[in-house]
Coordinates of C-alpha atoms and ligand atoms in Angstrom, one line a residue:
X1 CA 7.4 -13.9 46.3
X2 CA 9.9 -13.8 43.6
X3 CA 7.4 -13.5 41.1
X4 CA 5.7 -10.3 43.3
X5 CA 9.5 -8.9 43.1
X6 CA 10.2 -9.4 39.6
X7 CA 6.4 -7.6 38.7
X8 CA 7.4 -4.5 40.8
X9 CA 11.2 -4.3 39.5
X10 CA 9.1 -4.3 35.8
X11 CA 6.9 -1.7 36.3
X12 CA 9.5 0.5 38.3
X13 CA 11.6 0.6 35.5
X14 CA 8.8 0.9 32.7
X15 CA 7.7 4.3 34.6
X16 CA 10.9 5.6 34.7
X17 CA 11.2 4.6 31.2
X18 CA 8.0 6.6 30.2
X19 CA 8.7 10.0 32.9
X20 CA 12.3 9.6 31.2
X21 CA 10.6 10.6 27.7
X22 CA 8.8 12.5 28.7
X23 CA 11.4 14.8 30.6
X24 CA 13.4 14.4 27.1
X25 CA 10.4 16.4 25.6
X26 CA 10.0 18.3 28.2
X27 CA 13.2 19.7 28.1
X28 CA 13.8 20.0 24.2
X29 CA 13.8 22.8 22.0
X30 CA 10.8 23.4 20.6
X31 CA 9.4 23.1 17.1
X32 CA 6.4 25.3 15.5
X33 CA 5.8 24.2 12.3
X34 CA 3.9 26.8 9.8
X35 CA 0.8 25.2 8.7
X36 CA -0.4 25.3 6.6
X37 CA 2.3 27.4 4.5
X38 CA 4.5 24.4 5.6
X39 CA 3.4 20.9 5.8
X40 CA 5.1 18.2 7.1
X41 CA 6.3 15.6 4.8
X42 CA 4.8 12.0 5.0
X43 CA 6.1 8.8 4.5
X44 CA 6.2 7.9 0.7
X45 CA 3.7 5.0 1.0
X46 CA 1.3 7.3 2.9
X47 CA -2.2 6.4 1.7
X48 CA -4.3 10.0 1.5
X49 CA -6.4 11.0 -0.9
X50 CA -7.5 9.3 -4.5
X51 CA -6.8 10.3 -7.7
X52 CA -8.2 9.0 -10.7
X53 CA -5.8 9.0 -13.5
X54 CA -5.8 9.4 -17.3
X55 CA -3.5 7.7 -20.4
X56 CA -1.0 9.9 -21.6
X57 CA -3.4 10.9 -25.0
X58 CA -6.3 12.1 -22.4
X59 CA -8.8 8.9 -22.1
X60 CA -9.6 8.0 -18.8
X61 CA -8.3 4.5 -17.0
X62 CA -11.0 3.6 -15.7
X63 CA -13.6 1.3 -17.6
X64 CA -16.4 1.5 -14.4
X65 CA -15.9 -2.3 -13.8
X66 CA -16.7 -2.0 -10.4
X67 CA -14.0 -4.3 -8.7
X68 CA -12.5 -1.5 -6.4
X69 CA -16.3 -1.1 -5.2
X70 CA -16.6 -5.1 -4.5
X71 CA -13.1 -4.9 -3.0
X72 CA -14.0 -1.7 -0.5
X73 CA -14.5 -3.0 3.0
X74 CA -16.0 0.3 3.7
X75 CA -18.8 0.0 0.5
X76 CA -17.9 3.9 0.1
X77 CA -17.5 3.6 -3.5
X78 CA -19.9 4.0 -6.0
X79 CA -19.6 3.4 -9.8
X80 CA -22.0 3.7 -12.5
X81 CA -20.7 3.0 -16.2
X82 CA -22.0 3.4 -19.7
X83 CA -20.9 2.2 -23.1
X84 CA -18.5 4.5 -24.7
X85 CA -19.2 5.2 -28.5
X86 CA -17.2 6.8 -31.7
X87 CA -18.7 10.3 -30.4
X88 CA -17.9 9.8 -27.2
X89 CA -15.5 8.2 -26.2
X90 CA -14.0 8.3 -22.3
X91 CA -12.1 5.7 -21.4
X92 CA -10.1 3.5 -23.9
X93 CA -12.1 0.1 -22.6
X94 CA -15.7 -0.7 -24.0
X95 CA -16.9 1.4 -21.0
X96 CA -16.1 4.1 -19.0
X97 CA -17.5 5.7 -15.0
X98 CA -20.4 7.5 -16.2
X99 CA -20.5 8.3 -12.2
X100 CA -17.5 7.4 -9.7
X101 CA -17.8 8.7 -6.1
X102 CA -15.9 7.9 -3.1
X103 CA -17.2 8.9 0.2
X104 CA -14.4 10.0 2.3
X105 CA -16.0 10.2 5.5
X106 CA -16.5 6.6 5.4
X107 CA -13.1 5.6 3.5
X108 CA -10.7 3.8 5.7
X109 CA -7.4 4.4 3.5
X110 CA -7.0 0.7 3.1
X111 CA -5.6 0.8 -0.5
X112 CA -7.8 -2.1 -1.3
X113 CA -9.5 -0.4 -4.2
X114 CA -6.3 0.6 -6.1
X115 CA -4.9 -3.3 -5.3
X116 CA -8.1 -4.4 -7.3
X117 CA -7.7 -2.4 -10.0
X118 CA -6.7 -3.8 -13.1
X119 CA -5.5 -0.8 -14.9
X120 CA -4.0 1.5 -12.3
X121 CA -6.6 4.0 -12.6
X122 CA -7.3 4.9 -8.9
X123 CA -4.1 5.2 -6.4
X124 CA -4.3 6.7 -3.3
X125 CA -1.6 9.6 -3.0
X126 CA 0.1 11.5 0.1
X127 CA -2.7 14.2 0.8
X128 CA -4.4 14.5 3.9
X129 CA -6.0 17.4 4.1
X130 CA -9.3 15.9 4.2
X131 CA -11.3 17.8 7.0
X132 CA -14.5 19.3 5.5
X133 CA -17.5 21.1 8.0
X134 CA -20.2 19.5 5.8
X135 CA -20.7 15.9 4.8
X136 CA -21.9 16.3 1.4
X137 CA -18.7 17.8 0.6
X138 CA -17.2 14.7 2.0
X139 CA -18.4 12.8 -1.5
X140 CA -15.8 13.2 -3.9
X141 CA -17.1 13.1 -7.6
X142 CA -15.2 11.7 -10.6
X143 CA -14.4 15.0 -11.3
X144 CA -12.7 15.5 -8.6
X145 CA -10.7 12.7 -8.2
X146 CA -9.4 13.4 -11.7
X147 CA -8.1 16.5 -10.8
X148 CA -5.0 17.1 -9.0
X149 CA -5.1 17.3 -5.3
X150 CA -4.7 20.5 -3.6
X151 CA -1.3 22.4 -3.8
X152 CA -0.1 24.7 -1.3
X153 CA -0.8 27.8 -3.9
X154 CA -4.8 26.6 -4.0
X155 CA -5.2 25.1 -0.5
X156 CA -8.6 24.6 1.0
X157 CA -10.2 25.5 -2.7
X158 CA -9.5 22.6 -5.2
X159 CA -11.7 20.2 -3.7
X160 CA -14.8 22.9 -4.3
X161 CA -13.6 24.8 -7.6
X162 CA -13.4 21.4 -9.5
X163 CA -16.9 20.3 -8.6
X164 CA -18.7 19.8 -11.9
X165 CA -22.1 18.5 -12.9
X166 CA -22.0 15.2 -13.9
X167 CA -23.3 14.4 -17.0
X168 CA -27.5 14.8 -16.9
X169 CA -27.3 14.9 -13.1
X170 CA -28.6 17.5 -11.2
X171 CA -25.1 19.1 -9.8
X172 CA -27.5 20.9 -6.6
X173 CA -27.0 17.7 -5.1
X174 CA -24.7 15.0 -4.9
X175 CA -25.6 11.8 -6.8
X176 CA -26.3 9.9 -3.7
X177 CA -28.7 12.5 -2.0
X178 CA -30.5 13.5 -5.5
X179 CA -31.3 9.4 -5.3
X180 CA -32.8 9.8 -2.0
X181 CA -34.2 12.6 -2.9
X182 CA -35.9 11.4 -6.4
X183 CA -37.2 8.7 -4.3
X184 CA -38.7 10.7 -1.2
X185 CA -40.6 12.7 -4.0
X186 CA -41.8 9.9 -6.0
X187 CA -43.0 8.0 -2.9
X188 CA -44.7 11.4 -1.3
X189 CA -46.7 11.9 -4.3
X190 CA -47.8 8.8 -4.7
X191 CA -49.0 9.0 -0.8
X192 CA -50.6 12.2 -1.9
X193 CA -52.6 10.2 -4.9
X194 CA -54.1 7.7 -2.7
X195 CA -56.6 9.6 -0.6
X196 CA -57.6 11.6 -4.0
X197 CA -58.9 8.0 -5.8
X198 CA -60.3 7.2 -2.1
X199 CA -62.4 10.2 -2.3
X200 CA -62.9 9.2 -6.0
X201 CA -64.2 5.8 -5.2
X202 CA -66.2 7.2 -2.1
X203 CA -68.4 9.9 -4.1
Ligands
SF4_1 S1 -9.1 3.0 0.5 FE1 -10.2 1.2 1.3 S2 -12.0 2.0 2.3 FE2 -11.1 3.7 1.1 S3 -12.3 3.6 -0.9 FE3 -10.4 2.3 -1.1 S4 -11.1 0.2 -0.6 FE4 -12.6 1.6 0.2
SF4_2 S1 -11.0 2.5 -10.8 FE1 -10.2 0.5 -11.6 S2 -11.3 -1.1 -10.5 FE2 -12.5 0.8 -10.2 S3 -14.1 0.9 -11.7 FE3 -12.3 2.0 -12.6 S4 -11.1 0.5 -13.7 FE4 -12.5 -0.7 -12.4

């Protein structure tokens, strides 16, 4: 009976608690904030989106060894790396990311990927303005994670204006799709081959 008591005295007071706040809001002045011409600060450790970063003489940080993409939980990184040589030279390692691409739309801001890396090449920073209407967009190429995020002067642009063809890619498409792609067309026209040396064999 006591316990029946006790229960009801509890939840009493935890919905009076709650209305409480809520007539608190209710009552308060009200705030419009101007976004986008004024965004709300985040908490410094924040984790938004990546940047890739560069030494202070221009070479790239990262060497494309791949640990941030065996430490994703998500598997929404992709790296590709090549050997850097005297006339070209990327990164200040052996090798550089021939092709880095995060998928954002699968990314769950862990911060796993800048733990594993060994050089401080990829940190996650305070943006958030992620949203896209299309999810190719939502791969972000090396190019541009290297660049600087978007500023309030540039907003809803960088992520496009800094899309670049990768090195002897096709830039139409992003890496991932003009795999798929290469693929679907390689398989369809060997399909279309087959019945062609069938009717070979059959004359
Ligand atoms: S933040 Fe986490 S989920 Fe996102 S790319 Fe890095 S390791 Fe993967
Ligand atoms: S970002 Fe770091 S961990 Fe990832 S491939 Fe580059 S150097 Fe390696």
């Amino acid at each position: 009976m006591s316990n029946n008591f006790t229960g009801v005295f509890r939840g009493t007071k935890n919905t009076g608690v709650g209305l409480a706040t809520t007539l608190r809001a209710f009552l308060g002045r009200n705030i419009t904030e101007q976004y986008p011409e004024y965004k709300h600060p985040v908490m410094p450790r924040f984790r938004g989106r990546h940047k890739l970063h560069r030494h202070a003489n221009g070479l790239e940080k990262c060497v494309g060894c791949s640990l941030c993409a065996a430490a994703c939980p998500a598997d929404c990184i992709r790296v590709v790396a090549a050997e850097n040589t005297d006339d070209n030279r990327v990164s200040a390692g052996e090798r550089f990311a021939q092709v880095y691409e995060i998928n954002m739309s699968r990314c769950i801001f862990c911060g796993y990927c800048e733990m594993a890396c060994p050089f401080d090449a990829i940190t996650l920073g305070n943006d958030w303005e992620l949203a896209d209407l299309n999810r190719d967009q939502m791969i972000y190429t090396k190019n541009m994670l290297l660049a600087d995020p978007p500023t309030k002067d540039n907003y809803g642009m960088n992520r496009r204006a800094v899309t670049r063809p990768e090195p002897d890619l096709d830039s139409s498409l992003p890496v991932w799709l003009e795999e798929t792609v290469s693929r679907e067309r390689a398989e369809r026209s060997s399909t279309d081959l087959a019945p062609t040396k069938r009717q070979g064999r059959g004359k």
